[in-house]
Coordinates of C-alpha atoms in Angstrom, one line a residue:
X1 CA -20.4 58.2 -41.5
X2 CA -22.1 54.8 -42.6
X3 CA -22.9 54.3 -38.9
X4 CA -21.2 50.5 -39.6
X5 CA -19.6 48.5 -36.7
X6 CA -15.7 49.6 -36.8
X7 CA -14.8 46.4 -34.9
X8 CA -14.0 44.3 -37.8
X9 CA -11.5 47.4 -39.2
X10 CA -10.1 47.8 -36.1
X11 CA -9.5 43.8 -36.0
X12 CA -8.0 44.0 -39.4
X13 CA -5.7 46.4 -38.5
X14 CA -4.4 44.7 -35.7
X15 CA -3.8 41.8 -37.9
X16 CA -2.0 43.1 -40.3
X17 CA 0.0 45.0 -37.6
X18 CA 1.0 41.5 -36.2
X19 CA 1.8 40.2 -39.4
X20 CA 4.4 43.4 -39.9
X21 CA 6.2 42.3 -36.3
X22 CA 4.5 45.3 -34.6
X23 CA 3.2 44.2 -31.7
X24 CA 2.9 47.2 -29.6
X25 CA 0.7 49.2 -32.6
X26 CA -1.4 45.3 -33.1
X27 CA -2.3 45.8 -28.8
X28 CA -3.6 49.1 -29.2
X29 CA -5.8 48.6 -32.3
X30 CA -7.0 44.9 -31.1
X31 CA -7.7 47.2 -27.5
X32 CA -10.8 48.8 -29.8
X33 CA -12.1 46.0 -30.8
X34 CA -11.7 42.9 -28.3
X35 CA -13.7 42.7 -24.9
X36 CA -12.8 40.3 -22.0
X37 CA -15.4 38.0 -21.2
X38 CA -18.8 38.3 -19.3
X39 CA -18.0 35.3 -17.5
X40 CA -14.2 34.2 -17.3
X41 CA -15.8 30.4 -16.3
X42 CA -17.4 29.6 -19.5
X43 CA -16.5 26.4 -21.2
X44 CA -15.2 27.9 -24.5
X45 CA -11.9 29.8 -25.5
X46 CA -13.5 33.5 -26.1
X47 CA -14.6 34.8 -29.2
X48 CA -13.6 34.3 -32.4
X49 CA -11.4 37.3 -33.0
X50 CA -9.2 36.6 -29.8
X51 CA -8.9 32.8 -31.5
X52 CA -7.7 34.0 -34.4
X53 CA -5.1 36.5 -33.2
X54 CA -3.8 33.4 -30.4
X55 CA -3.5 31.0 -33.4
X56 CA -1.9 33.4 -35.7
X57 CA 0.8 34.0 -33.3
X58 CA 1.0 30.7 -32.3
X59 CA 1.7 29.8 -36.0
X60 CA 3.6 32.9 -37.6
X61 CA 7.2 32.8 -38.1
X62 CA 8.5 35.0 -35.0
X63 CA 10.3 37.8 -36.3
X64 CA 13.0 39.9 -33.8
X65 CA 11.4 43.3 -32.9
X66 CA 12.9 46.1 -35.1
X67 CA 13.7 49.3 -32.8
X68 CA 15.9 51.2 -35.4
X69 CA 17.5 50.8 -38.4
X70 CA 19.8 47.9 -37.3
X71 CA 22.0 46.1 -40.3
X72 CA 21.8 43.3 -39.2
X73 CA 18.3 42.8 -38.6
X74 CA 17.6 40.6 -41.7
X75 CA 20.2 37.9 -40.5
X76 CA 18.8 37.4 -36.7
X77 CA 15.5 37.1 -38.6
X78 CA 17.0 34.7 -40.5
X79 CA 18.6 33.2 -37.9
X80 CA 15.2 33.3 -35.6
X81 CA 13.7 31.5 -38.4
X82 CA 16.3 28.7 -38.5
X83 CA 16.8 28.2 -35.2
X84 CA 12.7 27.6 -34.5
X85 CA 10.4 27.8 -37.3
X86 CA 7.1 27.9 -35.3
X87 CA 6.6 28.7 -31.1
X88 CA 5.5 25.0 -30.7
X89 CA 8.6 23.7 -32.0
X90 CA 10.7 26.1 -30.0
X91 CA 8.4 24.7 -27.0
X92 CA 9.8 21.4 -27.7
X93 CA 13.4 22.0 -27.9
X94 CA 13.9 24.7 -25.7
X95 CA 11.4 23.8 -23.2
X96 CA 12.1 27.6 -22.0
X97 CA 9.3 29.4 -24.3
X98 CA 8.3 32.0 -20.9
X99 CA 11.2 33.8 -22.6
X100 CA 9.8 33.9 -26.0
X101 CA 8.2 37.4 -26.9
X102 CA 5.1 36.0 -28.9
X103 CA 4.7 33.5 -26.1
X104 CA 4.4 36.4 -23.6
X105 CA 2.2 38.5 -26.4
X106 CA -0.3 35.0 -26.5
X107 CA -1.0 35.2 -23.0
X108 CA -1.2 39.2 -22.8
X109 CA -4.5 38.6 -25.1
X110 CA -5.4 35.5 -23.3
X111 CA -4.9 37.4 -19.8
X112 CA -7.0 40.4 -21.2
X113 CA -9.4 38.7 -22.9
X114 CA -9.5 35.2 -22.8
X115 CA -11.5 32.5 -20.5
X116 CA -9.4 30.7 -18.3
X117 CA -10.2 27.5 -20.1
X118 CA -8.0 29.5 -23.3
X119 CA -5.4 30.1 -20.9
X120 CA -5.7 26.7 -19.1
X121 CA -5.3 25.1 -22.9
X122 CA -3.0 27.5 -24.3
X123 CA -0.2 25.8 -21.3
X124 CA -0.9 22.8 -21.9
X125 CA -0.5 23.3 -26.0
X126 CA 3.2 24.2 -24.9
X127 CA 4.1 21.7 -22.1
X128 CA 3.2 24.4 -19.4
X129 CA 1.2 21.8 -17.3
X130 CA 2.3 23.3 -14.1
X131 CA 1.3 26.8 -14.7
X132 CA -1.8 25.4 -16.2
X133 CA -2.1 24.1 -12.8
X134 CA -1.2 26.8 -10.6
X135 CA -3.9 28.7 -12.7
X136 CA -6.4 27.2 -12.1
X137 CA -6.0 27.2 -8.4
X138 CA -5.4 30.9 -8.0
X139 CA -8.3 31.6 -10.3
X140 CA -10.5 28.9 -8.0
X141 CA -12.0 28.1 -12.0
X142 CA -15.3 25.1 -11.6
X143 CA -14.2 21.7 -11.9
X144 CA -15.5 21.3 -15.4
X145 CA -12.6 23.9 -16.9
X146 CA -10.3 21.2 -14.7
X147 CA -11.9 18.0 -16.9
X148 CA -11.8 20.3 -20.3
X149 CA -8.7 22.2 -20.1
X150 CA -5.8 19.8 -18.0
X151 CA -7.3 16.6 -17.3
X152 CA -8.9 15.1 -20.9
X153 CA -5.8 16.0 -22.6
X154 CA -3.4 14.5 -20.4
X155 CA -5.2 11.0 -20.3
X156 CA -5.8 11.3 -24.3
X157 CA -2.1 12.0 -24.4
X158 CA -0.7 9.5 -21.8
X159 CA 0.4 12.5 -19.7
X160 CA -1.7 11.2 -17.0
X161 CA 1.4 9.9 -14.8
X162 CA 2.9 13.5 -15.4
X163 CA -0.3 15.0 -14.0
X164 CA -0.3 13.5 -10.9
X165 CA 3.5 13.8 -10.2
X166 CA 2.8 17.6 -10.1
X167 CA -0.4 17.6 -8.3
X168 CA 1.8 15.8 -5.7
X169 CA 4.4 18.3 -5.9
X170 CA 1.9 21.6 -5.6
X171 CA 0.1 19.8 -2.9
X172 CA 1.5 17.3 -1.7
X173 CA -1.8 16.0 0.5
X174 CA -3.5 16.7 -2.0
X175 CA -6.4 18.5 -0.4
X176 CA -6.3 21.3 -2.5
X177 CA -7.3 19.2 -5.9
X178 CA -9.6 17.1 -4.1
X179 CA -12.8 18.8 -5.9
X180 CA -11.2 18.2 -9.0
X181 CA -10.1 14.7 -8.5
X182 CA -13.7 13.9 -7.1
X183 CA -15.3 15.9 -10.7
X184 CA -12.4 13.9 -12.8
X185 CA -13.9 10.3 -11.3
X186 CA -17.3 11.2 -12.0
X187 CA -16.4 12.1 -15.3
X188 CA -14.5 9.0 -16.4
X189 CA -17.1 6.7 -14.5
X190 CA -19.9 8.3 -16.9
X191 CA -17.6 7.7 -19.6
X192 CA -17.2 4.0 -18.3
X193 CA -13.4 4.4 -18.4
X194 CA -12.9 2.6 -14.8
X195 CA -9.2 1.4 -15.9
X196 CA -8.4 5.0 -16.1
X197 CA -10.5 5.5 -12.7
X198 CA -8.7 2.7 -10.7
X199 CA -5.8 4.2 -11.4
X200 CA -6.7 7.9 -10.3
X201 CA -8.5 6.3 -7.2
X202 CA -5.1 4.5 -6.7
X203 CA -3.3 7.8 -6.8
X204 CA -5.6 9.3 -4.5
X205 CA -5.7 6.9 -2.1
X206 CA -9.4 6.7 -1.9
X207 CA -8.8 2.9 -1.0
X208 CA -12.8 2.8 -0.5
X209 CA -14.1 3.8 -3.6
X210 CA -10.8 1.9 -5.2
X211 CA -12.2 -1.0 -3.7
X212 CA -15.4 -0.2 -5.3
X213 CA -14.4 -0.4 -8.6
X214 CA -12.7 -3.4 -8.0
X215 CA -15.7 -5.2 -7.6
X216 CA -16.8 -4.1 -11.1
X217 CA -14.2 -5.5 -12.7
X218 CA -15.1 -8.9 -10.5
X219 CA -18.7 -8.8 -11.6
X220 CA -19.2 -6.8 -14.7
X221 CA -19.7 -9.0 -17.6
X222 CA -19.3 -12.5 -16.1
X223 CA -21.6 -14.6 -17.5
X224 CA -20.5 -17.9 -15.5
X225 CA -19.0 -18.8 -12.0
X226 CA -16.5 -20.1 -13.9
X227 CA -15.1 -16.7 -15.4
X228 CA -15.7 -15.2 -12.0
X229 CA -13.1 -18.1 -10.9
X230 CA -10.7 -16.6 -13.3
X231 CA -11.3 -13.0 -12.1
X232 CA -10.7 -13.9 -8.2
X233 CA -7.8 -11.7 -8.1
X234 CA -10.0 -8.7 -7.8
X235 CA -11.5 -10.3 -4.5
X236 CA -7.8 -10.3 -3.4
X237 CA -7.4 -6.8 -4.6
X238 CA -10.6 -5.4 -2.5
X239 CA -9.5 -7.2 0.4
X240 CA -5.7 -5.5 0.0
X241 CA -7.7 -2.2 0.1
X242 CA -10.0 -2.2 2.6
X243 CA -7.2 -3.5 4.9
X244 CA -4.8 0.0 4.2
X245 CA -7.6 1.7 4.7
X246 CA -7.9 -0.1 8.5
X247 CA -4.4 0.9 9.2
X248 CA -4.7 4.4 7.6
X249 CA -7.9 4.9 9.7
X250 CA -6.0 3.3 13.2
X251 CA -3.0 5.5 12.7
X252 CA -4.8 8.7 12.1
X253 CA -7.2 8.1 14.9
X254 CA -4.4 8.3 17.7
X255 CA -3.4 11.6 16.2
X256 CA -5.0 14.6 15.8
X257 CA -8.1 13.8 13.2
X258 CA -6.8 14.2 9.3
X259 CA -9.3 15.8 7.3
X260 CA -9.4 13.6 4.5
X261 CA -12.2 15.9 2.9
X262 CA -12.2 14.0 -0.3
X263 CA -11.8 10.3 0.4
X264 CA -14.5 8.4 1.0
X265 CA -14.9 7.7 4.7
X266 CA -16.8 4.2 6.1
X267 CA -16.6 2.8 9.8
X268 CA -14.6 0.0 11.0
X269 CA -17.2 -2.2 11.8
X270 CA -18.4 -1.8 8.3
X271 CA -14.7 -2.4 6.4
X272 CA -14.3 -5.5 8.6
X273 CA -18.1 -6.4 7.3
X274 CA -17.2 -5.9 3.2
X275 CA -14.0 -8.0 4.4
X276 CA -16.0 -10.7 5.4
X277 CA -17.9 -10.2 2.7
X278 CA -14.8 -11.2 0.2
X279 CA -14.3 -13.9 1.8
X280 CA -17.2 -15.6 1.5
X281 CA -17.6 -14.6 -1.8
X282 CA -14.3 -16.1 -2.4
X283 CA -15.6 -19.4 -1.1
X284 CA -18.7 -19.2 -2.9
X285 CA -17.0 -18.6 -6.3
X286 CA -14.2 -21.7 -5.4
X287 CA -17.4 -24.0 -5.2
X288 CA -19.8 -22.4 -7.5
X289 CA -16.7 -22.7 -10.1
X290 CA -15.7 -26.2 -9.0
X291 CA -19.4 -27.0 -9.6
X292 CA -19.4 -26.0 -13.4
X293 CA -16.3 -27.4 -14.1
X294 CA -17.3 -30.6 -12.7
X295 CA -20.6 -30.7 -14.7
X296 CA -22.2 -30.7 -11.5
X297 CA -24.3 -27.1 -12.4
X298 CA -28.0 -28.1 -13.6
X299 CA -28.8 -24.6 -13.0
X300 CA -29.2 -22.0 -16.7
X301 CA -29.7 -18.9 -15.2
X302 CA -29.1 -15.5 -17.1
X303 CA -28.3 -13.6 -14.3
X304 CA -25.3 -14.3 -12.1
X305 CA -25.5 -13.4 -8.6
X306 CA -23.0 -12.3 -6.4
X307 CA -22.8 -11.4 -2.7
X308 CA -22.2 -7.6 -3.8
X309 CA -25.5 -7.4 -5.1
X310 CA -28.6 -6.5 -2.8
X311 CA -30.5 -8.3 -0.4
X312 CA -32.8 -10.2 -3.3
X313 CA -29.2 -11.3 -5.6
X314 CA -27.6 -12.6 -2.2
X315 CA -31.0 -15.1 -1.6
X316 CA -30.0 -15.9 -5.0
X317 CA -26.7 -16.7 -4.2
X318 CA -27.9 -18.9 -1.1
X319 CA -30.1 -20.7 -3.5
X320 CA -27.9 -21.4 -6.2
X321 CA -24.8 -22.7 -3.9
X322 CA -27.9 -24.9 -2.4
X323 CA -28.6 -26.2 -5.8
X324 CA -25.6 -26.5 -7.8
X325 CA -23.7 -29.1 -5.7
X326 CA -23.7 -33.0 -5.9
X327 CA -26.0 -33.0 -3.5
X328 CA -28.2 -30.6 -0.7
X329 CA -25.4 -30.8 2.4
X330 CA -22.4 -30.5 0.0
X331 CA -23.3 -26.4 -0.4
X332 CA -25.6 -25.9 2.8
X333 CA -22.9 -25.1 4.9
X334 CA -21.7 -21.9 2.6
X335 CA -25.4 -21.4 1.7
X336 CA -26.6 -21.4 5.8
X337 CA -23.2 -18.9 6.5
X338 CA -24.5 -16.7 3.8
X339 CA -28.2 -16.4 5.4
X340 CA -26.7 -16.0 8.9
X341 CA -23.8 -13.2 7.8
X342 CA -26.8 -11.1 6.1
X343 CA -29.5 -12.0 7.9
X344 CA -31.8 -13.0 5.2
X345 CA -35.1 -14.7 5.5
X346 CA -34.3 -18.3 5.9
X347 CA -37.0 -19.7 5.2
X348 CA -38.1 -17.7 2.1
X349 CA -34.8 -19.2 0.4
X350 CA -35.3 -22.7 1.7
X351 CA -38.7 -22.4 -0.2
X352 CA -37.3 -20.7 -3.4
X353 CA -34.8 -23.8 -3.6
X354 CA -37.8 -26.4 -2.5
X355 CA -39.5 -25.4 -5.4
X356 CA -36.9 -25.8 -8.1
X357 CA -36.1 -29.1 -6.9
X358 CA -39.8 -30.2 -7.3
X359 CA -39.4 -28.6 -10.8
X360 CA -36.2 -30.7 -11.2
X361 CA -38.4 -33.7 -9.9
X362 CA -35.6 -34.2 -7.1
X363 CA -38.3 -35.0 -4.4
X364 CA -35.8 -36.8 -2.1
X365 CA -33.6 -34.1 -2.2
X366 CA -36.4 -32.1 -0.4
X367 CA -36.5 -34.7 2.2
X368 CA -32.5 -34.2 2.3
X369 CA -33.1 -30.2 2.6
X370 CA -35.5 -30.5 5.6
X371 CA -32.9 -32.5 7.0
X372 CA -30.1 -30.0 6.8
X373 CA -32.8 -27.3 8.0
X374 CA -34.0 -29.2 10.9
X375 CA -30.0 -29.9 11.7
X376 CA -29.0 -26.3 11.3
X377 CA -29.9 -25.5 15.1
X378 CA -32.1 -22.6 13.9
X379 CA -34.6 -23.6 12.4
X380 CA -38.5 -22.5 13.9
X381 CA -40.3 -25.2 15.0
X382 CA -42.6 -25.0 11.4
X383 CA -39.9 -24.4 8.6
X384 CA -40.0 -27.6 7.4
X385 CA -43.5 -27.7 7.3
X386 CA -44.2 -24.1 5.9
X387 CA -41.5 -25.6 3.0
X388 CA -43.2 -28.0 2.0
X389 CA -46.9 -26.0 2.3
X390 CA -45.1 -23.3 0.0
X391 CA -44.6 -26.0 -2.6
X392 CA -47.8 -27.6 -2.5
X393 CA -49.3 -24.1 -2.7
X394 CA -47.9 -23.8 -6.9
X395 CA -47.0 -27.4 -7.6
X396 CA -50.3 -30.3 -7.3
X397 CA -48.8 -32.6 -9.6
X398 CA -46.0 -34.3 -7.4
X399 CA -46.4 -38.1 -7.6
X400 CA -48.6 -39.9 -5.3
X401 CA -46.0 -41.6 -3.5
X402 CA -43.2 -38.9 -3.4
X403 CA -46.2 -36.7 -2.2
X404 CA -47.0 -39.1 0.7
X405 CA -43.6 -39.4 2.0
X406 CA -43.2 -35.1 2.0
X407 CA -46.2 -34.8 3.8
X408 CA -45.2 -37.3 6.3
X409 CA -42.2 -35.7 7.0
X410 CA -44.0 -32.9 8.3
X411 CA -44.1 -32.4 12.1
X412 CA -47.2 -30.9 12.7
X413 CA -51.1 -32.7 12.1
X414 CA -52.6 -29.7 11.2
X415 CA -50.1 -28.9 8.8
X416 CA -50.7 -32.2 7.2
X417 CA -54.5 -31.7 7.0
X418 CA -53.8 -28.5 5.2
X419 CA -51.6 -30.3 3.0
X420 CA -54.0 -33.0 1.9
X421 CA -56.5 -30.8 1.5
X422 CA -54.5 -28.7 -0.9
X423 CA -53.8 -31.7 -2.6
X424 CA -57.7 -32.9 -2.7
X425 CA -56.2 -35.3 -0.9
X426 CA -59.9 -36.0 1.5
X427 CA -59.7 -39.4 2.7
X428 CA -56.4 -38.9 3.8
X429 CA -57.2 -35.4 6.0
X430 CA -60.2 -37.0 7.4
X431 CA -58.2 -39.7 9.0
X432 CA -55.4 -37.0 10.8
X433 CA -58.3 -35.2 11.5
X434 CA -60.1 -38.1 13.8
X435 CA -57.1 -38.7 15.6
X436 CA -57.1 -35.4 17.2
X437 CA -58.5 -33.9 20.6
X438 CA -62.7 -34.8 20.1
X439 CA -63.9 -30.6 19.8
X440 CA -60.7 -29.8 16.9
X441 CA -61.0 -32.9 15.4
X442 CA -65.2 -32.1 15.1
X443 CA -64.1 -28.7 13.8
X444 CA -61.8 -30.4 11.1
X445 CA -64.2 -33.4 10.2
X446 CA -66.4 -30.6 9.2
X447 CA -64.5 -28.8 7.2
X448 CA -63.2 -32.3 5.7
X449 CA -66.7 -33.4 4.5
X450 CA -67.6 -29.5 3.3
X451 CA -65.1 -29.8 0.9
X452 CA -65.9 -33.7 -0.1
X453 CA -69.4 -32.3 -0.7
X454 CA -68.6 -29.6 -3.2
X455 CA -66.1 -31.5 -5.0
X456 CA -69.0 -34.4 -5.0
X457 CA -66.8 -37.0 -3.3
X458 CA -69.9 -39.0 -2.0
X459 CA -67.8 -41.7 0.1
X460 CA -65.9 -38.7 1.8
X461 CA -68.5 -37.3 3.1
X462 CA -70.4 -40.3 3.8
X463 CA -67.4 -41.2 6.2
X464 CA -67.5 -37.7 7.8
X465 CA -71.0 -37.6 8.3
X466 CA -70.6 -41.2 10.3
X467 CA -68.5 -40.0 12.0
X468 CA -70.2 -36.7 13.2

């Protein structure tokens, strides 16, 4: 008459009805007011009502269903009450609760009108991990009911081990989780839990992305060669995986092709490639480590580059094996083997390191560098020259004599005319320049005594003009 909402009567009524021990009467009133939901998916466990009636059954004392007027009714209740005081405990001891009556009432409202994620949680509140399971798959629920309902609470409760036992069992390829698994790594690697990911990746046999991870634990955090020294068993680790992963790939490949949906998949050529990869990272981090210990290291820098990094870190690494060792040759040879393996720009490294030895004031270790450069069988006819030019090019305070002796190590007269030059070094160009063929060496004269002129070096240019 009021024209108000019966639902919370209705509710009420059904409540109370449970309370009583009558379930059947609680169904029908709770069928007036309860509604399934739009969308079975959703990441919550229904409305509130349906909550309430799951937890209050959950909690409640179970009485035995009274059909007649049985004598003895009081003393199974009391005997239902001693036995198990609450479902969960019954759950615990029993481990058989499918045959408890309020267990089955639970997931009649959770069937009717519960998300999958209530039901999903509801059996894994009681143990149920398997059904949970099975649920899940018949139901074909989004991977994010798979992360909220089973897999968070079994890693929070160390169940993790349990979980994957009967994953195994349902499946025991495991194909049929492998959306799941994939969700459940992305998850924890957001959550930067990558102990927890190793060991799913582990489980999975997803030796490639395992692998991955691995070389975060190598790198992440190190702040010195020498703590990467300490962490070498991870190298060892990668290694270990990429190599099952050969064999798993060579076995499969004579048979009919696996569908290993899930894993991630790389070439041969390019697991043999990260291998070699390892392995001179291994030898860079025995000599980088040896360095620092030995007191050896003059280089402070912040960042610590590895061989897993990109192109730009691993010119890093080139330089700093270069640098760090007693002298030039000791690291070369890793330094040259790194260049060569990643085919890096040579030269652009040999320049980088060039220049911190002039910062360093180590002139006649530049001498030593163009050495190992010219030695290295490689080299272009002008690397050792363009060296030098690139540090002439930001440094113009290198001492007279050390600066004499580069640019006499260079090979080419016109590269030493641009060298003086850069250094305002005129009387010195002008006499390369003379000893070349008579038209260049006019061409160069020229251009000597232009720049004498507007830096006003009267005797220059007296010479040049002379000479012209």
């Amino acid at each position: 008459k009021s024209g108000l909402d019966p639902g919370g009567a209705w509710h009420a009524w059904g409540m109370a009805c449970l309370k009583a021990g009558n379930l059947t009467s609680a169904r029908e009133k709770f069928n007036r007011c309860l509604k399934p939901p739009m969308d079975l998916n959703q990441l919550n466990h229904g409305s509130r009502l349906v909550q309430d009636v799951i937890q209050y059954l959950e909690s409640t004392v179970k009485p035995v269903l009274i059909t007649d007027d049985d004598y003895f009714a009081t003393l199974r209740e009391l005997e239902a009450t001693l036995r198990t005081r609450s479902l969960s405990l019954e759950v615990m001891c029993e481990g058989k609760i499918q045959h408890n009556s309020y267990y089955q009432e639970c997931l009649f409202y959770l069937h009717s009108y519960g998300t999958n994620l209530a039901i999903i949680s509801f059996y894994m509140r009681h143990d149920c991990m398997r059904e949970a399971l099975l649920h899940l798959l018949n139901k074909e629920s989004p991977s994010e009911v798979f992360i909220e309902g089973i897999f968070i609470p079994s890693y929070e409760s160390g169940k993790l081990h349990m979980l994957e036992n009967l994953l195994e069992t349902i499946d025991p390829g495991l194909e049929s989780w492998g959306v799941y698994l994939i969700a459940a790594c992305k998850y924890l690697q957001r959550k930067n839990y990558y102990h927890i990911l190793y060991e799913l990746q582990q489980f999975m046999k997803d030796h490639v992305r395992a692998a991955m991870t691995c070389i975060r634990f190598f790198t992440h955090g190190a702040k010195s060669y020498t703590e990467l020294g300490g962490k070498q068993m991870w190298l060892l680790k990668i290694k270990d995986h990429l190599k099952v992963y050969l064999q798993e790939v060579s076995r499969s490949s004579g048979r009919k092709k696996m569908a290993f949906t899930f894993r991630k998949k790389m070439s041969a050529t390019d697991v043999s490639r990260h291998i070699n990869t390892v392995d001179l990272q291994m030898e860079v981090t025995k000599f980088l480590h040896q360095c620092e210990t030995s007191g050896a290291s003059q280089m402070t820098d912040s960042s610590l580059p590895t061989l897993f990094g990109n192109n730009n870190m691993k010119m890093d690494v080139a330089c700093k094996v270069i640098l760090e060792g007693k002298n030039i040759e000791e690291g070369f040879g890793i330094a040259f083997r790194v260049l060569q393996d990643f085919q890096l720009e040579a030269t652009e490294v040999y320049s980088r390191v060039a220049k911190q030895l002039v910062k360093q004031q180590k002139y006649s270790e530049i001498q030593q560098l163009l050495k190992c450069v010219n030695e290295s069988g490689v080299a272009a006819k002008n690397d050792g020259d363009n060296i030098i030019l690139n540090c002439l090019n930001e440094f113009r305070n290198i001492p007279a004599e050390d600066l004499d002796n580069l640019i006499q190590d260079m090979d080419s007269d016109e590269n030493k005319i641009q060298a003086y030059l850069l250094c305002n070094k005129l009387r010195s160009a002008y006499l390369v320049s003379v000893r070349q063929e008579r038209a260049r060496a006019v061409q160069l004269v020229q251009r000597v005594r232009q720049l004498a002129d507007s830096s006003g070096d009267h005797v220059v240019t007296a010479i040049c003009a002379q000479w012209l």
